JSON list of C-alpha atoms in Angstrom, two decimals:
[
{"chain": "N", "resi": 1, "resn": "UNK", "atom": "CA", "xyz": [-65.83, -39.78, 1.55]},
{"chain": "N", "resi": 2, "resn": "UNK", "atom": "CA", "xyz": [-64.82, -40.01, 5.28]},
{"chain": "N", "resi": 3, "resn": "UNK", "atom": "CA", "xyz": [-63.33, -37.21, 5.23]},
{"chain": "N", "resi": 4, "resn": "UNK", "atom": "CA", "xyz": [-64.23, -34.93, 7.93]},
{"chain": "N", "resi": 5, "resn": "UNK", "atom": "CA", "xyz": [-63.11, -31.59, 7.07]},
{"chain": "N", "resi": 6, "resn": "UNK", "atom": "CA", "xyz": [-59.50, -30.01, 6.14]},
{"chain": "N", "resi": 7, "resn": "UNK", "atom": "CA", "xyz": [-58.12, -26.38, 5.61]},
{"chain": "N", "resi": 8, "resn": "UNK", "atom": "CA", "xyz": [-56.30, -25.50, 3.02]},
{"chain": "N", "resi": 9, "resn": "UNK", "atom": "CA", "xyz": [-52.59, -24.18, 3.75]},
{"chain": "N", "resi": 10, "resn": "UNK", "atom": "CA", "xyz": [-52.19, -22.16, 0.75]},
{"chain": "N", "resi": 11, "resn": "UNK", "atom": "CA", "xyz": [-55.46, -20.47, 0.77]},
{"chain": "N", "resi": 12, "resn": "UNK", "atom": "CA", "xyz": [-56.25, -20.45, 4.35]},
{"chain": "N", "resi": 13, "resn": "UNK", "atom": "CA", "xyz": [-59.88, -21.65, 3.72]},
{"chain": "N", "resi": 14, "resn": "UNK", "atom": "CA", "xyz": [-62.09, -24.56, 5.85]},
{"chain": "N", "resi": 15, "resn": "UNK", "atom": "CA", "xyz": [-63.42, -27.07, 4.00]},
{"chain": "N", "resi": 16, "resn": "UNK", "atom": "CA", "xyz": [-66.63, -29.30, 6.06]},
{"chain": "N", "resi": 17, "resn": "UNK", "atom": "CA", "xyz": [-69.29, -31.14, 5.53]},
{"chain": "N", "resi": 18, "resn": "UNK", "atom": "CA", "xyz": [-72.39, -31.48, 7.48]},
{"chain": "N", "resi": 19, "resn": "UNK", "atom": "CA", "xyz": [-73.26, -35.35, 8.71]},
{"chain": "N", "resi": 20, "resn": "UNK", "atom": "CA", "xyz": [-76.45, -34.12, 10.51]},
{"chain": "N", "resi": 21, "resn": "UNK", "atom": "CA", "xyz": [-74.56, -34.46, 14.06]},
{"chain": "N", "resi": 22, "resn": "UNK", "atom": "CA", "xyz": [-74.04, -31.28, 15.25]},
{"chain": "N", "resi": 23, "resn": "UNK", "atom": "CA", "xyz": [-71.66, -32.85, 18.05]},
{"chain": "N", "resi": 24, "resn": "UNK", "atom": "CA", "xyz": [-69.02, -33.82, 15.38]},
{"chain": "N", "resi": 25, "resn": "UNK", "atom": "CA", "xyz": [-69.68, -30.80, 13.37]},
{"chain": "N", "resi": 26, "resn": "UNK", "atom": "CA", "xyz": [-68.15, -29.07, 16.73]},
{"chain": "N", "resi": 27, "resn": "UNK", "atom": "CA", "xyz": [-65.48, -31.40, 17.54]},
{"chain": "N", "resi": 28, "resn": "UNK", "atom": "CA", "xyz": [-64.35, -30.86, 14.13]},
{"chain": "N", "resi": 29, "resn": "UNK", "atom": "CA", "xyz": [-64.66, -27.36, 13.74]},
{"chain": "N", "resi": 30, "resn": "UNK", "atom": "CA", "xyz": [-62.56, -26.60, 16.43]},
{"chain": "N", "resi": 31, "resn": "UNK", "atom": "CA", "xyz": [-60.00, -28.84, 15.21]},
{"chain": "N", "resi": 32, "resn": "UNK", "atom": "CA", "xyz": [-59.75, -26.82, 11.84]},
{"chain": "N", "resi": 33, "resn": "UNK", "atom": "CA", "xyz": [-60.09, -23.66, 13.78]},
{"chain": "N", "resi": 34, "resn": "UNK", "atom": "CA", "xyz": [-56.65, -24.71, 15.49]},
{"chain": "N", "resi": 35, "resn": "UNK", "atom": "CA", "xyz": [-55.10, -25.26, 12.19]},
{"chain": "N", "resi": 36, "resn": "UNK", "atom": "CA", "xyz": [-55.85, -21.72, 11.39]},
{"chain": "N", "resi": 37, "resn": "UNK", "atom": "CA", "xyz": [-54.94, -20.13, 14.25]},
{"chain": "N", "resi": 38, "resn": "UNK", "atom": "CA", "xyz": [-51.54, -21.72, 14.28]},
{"chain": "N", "resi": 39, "resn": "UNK", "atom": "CA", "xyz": [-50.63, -20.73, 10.47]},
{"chain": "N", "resi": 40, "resn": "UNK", "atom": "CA", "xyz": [-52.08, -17.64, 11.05]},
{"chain": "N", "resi": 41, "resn": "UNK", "atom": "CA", "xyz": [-49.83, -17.00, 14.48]},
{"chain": "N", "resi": 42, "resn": "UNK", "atom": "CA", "xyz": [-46.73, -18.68, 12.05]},
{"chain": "N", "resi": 43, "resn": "UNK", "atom": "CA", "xyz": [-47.04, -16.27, 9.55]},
{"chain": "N", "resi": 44, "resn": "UNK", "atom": "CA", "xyz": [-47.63, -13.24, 11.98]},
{"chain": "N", "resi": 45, "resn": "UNK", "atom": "CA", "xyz": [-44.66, -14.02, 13.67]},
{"chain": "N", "resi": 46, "resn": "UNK", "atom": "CA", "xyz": [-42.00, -14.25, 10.51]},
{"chain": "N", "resi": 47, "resn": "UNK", "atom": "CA", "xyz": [-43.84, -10.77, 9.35]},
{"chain": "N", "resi": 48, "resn": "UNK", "atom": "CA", "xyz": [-42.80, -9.24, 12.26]},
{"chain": "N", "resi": 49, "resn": "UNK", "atom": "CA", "xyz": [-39.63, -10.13, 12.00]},
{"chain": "N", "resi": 50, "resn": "UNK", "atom": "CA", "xyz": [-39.32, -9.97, 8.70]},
{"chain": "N", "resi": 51, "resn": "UNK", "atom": "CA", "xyz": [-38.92, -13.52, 7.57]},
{"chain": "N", "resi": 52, "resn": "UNK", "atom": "CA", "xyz": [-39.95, -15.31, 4.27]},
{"chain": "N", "resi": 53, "resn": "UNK", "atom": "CA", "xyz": [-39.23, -18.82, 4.75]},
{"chain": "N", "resi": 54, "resn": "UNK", "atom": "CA", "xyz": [-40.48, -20.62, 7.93]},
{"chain": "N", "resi": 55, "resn": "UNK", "atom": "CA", "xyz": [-39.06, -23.87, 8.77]},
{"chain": "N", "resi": 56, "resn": "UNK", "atom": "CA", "xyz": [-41.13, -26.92, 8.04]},
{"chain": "N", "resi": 57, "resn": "UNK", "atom": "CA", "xyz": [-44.12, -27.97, 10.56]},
{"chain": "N", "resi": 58, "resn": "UNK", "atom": "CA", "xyz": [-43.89, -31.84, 10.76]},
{"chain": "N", "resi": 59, "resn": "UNK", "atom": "CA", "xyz": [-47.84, -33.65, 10.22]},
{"chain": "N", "resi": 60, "resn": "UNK", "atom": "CA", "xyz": [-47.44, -35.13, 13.29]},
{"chain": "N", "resi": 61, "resn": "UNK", "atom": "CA", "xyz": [-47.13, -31.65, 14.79]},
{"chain": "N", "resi": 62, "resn": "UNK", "atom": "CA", "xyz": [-50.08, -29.36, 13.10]},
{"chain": "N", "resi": 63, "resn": "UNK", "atom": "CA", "xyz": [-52.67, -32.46, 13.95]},
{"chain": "N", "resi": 64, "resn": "UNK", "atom": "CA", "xyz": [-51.61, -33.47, 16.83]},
{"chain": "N", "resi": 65, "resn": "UNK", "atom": "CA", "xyz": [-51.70, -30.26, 18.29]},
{"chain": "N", "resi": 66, "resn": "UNK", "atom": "CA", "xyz": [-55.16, -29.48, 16.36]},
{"chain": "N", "resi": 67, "resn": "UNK", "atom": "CA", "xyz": [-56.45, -32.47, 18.25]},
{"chain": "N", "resi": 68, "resn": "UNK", "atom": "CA", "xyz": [-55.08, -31.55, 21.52]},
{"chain": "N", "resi": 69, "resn": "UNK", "atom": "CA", "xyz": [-56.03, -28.17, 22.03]},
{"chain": "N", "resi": 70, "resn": "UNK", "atom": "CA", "xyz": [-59.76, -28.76, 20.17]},
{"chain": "N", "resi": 71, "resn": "UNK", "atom": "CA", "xyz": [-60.53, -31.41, 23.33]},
{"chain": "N", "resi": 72, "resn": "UNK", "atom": "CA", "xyz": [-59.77, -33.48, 26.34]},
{"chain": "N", "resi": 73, "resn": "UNK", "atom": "CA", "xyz": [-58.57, -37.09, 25.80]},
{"chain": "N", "resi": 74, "resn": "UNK", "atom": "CA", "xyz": [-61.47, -38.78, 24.92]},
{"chain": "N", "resi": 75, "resn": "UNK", "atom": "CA", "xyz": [-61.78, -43.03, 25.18]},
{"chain": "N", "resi": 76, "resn": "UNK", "atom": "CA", "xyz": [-60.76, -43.76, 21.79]},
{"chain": "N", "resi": 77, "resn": "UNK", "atom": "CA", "xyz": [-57.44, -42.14, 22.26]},
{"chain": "N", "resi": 78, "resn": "UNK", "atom": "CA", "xyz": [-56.78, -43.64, 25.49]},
{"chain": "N", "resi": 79, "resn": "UNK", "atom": "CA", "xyz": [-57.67, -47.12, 23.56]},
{"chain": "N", "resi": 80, "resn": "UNK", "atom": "CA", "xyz": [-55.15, -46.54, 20.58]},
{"chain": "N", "resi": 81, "resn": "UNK", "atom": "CA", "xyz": [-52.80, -45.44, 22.77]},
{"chain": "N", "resi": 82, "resn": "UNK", "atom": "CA", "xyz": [-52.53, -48.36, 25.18]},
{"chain": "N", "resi": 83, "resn": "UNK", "atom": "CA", "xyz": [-52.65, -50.92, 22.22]},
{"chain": "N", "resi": 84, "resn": "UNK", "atom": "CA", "xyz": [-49.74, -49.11, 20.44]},
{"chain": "N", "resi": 85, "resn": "UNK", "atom": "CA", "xyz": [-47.75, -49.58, 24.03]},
{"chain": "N", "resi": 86, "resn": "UNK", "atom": "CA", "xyz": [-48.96, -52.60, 25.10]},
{"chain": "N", "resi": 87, "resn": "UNK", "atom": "CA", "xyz": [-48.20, -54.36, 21.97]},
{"chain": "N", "resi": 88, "resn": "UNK", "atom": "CA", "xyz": [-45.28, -52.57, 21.48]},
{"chain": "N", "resi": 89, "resn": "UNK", "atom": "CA", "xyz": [-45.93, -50.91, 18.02]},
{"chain": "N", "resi": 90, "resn": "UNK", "atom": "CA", "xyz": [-45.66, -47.27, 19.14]},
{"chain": "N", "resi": 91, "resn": "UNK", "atom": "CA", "xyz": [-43.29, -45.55, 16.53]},
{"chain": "N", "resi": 92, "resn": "UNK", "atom": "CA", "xyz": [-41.17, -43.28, 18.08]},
{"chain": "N", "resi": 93, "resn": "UNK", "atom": "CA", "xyz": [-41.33, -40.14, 17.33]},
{"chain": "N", "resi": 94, "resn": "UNK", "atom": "CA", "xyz": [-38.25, -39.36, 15.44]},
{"chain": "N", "resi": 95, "resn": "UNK", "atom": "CA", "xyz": [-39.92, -42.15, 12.98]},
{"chain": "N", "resi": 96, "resn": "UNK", "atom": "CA", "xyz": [-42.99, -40.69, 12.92]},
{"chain": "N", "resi": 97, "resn": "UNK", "atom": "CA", "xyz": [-42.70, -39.77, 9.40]},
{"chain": "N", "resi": 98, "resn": "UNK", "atom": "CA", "xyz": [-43.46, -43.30, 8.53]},
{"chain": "N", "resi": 99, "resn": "UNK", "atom": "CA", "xyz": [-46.76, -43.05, 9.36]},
{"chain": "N", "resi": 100, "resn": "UNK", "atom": "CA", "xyz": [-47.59, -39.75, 8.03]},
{"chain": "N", "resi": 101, "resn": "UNK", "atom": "CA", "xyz": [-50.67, -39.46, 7.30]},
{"chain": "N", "resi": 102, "resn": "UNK", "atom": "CA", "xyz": [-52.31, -42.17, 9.44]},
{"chain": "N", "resi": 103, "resn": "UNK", "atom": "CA", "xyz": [-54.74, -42.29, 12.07]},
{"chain": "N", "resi": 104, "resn": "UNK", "atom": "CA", "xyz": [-52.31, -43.30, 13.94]},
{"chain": "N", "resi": 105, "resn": "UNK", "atom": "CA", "xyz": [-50.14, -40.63, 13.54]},
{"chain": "N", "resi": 106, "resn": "UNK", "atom": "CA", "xyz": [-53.16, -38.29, 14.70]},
{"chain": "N", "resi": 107, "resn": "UNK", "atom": "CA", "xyz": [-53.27, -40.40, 17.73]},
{"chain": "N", "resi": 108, "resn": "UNK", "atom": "CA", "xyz": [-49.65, -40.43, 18.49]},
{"chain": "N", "resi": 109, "resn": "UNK", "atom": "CA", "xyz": [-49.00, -36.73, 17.55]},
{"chain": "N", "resi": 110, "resn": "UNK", "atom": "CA", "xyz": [-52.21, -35.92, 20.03]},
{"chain": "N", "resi": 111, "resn": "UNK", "atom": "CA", "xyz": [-50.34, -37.74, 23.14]},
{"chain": "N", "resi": 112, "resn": "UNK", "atom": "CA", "xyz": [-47.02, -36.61, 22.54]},
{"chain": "N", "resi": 113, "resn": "UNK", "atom": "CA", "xyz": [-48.29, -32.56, 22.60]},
{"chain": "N", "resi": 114, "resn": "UNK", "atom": "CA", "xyz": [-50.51, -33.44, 25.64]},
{"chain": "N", "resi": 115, "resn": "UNK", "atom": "CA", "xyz": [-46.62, -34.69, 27.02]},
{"chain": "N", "resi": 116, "resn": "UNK", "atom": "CA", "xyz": [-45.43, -31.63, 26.66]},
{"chain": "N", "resi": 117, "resn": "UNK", "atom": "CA", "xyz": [-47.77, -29.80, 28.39]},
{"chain": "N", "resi": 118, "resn": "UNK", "atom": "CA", "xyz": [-47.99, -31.52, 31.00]},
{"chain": "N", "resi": 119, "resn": "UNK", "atom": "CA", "xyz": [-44.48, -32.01, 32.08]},
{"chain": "N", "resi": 120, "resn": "UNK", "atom": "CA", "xyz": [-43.16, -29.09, 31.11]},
{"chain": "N", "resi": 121, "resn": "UNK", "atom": "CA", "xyz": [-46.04, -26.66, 30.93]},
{"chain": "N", "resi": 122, "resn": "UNK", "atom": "CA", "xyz": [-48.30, -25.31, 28.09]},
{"chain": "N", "resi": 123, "resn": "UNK", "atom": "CA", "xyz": [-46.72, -22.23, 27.64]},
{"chain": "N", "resi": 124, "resn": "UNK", "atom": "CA", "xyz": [-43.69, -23.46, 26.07]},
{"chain": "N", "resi": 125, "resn": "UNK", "atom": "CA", "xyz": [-45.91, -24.57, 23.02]},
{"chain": "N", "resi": 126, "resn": "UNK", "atom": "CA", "xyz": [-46.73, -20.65, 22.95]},
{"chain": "N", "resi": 127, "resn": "UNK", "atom": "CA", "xyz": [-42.91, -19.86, 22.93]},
{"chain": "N", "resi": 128, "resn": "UNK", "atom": "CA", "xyz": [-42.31, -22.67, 19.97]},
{"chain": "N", "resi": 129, "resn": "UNK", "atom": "CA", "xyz": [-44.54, -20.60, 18.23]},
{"chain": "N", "resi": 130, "resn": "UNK", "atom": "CA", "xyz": [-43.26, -17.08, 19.19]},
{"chain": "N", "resi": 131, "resn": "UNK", "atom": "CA", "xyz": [-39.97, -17.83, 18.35]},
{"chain": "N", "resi": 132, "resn": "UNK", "atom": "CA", "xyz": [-40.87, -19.71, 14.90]},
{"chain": "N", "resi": 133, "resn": "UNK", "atom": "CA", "xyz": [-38.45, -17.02, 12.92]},
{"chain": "N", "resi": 134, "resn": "UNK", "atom": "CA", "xyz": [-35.48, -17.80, 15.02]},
{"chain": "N", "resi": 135, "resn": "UNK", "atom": "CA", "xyz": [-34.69, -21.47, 13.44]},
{"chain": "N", "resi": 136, "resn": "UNK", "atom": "CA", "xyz": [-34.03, -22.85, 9.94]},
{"chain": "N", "resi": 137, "resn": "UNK", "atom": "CA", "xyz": [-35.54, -26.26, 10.85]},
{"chain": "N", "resi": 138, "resn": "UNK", "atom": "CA", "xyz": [-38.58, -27.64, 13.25]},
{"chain": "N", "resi": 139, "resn": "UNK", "atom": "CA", "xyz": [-35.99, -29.50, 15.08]},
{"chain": "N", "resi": 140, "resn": "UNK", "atom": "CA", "xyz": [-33.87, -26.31, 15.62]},
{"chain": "N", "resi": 141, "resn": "UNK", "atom": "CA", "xyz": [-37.29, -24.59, 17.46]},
{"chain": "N", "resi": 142, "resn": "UNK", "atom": "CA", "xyz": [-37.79, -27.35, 19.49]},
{"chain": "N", "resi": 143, "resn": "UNK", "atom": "CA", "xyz": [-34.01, -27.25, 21.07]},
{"chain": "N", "resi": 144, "resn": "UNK", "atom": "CA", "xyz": [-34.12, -23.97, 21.50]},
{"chain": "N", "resi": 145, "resn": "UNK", "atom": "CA", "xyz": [-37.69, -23.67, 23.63]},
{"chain": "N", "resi": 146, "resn": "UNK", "atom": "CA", "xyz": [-37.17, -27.17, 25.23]},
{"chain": "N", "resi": 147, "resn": "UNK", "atom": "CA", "xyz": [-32.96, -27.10, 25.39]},
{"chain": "N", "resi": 148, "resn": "UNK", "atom": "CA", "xyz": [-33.82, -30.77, 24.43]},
{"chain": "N", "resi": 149, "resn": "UNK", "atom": "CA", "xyz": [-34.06, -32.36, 20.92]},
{"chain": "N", "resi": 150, "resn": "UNK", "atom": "CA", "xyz": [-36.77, -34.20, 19.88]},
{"chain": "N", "resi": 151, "resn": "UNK", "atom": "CA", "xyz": [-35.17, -37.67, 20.09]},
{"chain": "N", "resi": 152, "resn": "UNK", "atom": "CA", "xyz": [-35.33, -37.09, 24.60]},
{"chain": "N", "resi": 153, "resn": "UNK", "atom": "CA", "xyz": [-38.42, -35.63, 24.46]},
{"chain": "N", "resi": 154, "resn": "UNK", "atom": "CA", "xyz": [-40.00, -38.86, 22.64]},
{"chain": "N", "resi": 155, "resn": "UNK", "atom": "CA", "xyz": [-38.11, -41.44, 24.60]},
{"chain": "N", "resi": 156, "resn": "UNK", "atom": "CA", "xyz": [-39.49, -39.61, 27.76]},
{"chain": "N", "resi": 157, "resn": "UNK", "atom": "CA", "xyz": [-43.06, -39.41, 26.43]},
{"chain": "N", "resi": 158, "resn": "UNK", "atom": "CA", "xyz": [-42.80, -43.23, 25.70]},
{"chain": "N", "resi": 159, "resn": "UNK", "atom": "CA", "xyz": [-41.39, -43.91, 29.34]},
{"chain": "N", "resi": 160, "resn": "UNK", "atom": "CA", "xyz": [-44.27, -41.56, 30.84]},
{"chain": "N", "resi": 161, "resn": "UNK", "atom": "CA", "xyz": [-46.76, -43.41, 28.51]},
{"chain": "N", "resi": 162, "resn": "UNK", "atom": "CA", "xyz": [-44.72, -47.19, 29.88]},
{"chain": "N", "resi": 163, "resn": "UNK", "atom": "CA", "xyz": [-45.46, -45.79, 33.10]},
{"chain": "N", "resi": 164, "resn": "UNK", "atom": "CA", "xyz": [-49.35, -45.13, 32.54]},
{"chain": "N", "resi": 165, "resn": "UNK", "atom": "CA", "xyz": [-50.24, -48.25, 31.06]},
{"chain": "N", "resi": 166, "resn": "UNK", "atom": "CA", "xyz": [-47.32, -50.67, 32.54]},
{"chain": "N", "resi": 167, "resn": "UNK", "atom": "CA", "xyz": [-48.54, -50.91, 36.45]},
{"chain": "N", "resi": 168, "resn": "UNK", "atom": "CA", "xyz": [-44.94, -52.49, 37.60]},
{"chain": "N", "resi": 169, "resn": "UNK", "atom": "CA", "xyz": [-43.37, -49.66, 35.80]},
{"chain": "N", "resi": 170, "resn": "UNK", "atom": "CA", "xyz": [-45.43, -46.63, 37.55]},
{"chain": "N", "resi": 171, "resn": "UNK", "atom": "CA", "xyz": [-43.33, -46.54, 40.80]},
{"chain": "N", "resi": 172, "resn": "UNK", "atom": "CA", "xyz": [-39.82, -48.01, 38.99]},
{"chain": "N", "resi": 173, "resn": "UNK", "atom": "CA", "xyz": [-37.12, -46.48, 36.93]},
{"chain": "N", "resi": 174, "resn": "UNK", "atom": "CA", "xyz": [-35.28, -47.95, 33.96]},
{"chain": "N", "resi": 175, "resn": "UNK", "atom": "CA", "xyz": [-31.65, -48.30, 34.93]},
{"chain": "N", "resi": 176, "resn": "UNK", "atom": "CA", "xyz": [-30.94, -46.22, 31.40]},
{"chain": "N", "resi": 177, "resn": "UNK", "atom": "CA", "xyz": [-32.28, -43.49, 33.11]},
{"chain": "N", "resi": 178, "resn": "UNK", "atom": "CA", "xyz": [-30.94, -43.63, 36.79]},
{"chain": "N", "resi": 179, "resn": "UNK", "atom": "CA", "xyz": [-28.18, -45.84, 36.74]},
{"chain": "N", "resi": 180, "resn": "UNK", "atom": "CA", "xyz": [-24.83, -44.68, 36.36]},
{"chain": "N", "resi": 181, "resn": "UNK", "atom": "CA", "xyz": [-22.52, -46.75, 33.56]},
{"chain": "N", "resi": 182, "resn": "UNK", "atom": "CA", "xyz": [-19.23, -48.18, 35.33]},
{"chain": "N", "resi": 183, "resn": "UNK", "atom": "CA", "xyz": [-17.57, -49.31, 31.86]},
{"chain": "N", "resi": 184, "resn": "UNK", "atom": "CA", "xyz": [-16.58, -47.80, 28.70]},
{"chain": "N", "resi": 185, "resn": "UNK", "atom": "CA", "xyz": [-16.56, -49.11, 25.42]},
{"chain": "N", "resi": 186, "resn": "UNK", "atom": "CA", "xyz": [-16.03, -52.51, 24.40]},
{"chain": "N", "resi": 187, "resn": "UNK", "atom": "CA", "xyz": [-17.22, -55.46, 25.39]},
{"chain": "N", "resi": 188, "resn": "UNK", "atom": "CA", "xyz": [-16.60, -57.44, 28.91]},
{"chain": "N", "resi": 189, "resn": "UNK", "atom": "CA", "xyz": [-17.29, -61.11, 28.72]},
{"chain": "N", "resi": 190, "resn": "UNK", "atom": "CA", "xyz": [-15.23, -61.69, 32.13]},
{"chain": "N", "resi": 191, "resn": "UNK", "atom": "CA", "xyz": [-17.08, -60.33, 35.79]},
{"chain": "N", "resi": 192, "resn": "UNK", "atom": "CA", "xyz": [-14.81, -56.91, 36.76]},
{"chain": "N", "resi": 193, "resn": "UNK", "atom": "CA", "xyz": [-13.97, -56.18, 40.30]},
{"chain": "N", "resi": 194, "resn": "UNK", "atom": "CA", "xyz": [-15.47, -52.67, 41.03]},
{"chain": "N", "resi": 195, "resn": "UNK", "atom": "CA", "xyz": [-14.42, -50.77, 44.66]},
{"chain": "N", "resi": 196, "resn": "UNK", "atom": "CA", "xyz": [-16.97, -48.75, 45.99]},
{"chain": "N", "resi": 197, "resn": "UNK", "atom": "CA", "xyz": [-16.17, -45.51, 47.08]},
{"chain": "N", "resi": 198, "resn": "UNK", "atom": "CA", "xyz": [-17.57, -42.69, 49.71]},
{"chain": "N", "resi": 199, "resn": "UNK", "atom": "CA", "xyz": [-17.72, -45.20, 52.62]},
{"chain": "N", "resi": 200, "resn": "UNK", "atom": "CA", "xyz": [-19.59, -47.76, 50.70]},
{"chain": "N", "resi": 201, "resn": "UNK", "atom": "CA", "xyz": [-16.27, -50.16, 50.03]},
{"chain": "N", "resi": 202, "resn": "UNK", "atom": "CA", "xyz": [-17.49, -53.53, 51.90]},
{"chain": "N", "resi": 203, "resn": "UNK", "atom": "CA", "xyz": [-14.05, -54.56, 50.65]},
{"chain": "N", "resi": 204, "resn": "UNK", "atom": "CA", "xyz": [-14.19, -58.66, 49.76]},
{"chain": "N", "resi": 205, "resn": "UNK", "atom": "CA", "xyz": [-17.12, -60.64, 50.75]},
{"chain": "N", "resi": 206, "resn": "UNK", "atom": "CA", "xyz": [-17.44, -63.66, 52.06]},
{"chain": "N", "resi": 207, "resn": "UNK", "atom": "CA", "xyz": [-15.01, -66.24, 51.23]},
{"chain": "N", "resi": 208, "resn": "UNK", "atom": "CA", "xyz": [-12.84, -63.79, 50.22]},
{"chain": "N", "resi": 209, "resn": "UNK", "atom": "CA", "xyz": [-14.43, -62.81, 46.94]},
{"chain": "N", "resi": 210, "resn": "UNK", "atom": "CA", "xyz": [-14.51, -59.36, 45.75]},
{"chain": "N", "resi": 211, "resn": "UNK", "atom": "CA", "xyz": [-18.04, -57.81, 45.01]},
{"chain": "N", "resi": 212, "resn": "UNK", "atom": "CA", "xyz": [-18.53, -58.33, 41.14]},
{"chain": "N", "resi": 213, "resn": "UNK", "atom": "CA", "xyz": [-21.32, -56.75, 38.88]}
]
């Protein structure tokens, strides 16, 4: 009960019941539909190259992408979304393993495939898919197509998501992303003089103090 439909891996079959709304009969349809198109591609891929063992789709993956490419954003992703990130619960996504299984996991797993494609293009989803035979692991697939692992990837969905629902964030930067680190290692509990270089140096400042950071 509640369930509204799933496809069977093993036996590639669709399993769906009928609620009397043919609107969410569709919605749902295509979202199985995806799931068999993308074990289908999977497994006509590693034929063709003559593979037997494909590495290990992730949950979060196969649904998210099943509810990405079945439909636009609708409202009740936009409102999970912003509650996960403006109550800062949002699992990341190398943790999203926790959640397997969730509805929340559907929700994340939806936004961070709608990431991708829109920052670096749908087409590289194709080419994760074409080139399913050439890793041992999910992880190894997604270095290869993106020549990023997923650890970036995720903390640049959650900065792109920081900047969609965080209006003072939209137009800034985090200084972990532009700002270039001056020390290295350890830990300073004493101010540092630093000289600036390329024509900056102001040398010392007023009353004969030398700029400090």
């Amino acid at each position: 009960e509640g369930t509204g439909g799933f496809t069977e891996f093993f036996k590639g079959r669709v399993v769906m019941p009928y609620t009397g709304s043919f609107a969410e009969f569709k919605k749902v349809l295509r979202h199985e539909l995806i799931h068999v198109f993308t074990l289908e591609k999977i497994n006509a891929v590693m034929k063709e190259h003559k593979k037997t063992r494909a590495p290990y789709s992730p949950l979060w993956f196969t649904e998210g992408i099943a509810e990405a490419w079945s439909r636009p954003e609708d409202d009740q992703a936009r409102m999970v979304m912003t509650d996960l990130v403006v109550n800062n619960i949002l699992v990341s996504v190398p943790d999203l393993y926790r959640i397997s299984g969730s509805f929340m996991m559907y929700k994340e797993g939806e936004s961070f495939i709608r990431f991708l494609s829109e920052t670096y293009g749908s087409d590289r989803l194709l080419q994760l898919f074409e080139n399913w035979w050439r890793g041992e692991t999910f992880e190894e697939l997604v270095q290869l197509v993106y020549q990023k692992d997923l650890k970036k990837l995720g903390e640049e969905w959650e900065f792109s998501l920081k900047q969609r629902f965080y209006p003072q964030v939209a137009q800034r930067e985090f200084p972990d992303r532009k700002a270039k680190k001056l020390s290295s290692g350890g830990l300073s509990v004493e101010p540092t003089p630093v000289t600036l270089s390329e024509g900056n140096d102001r040398g010392p400042t007023e009353g004969g103090r030398n700029e400090l950071i």
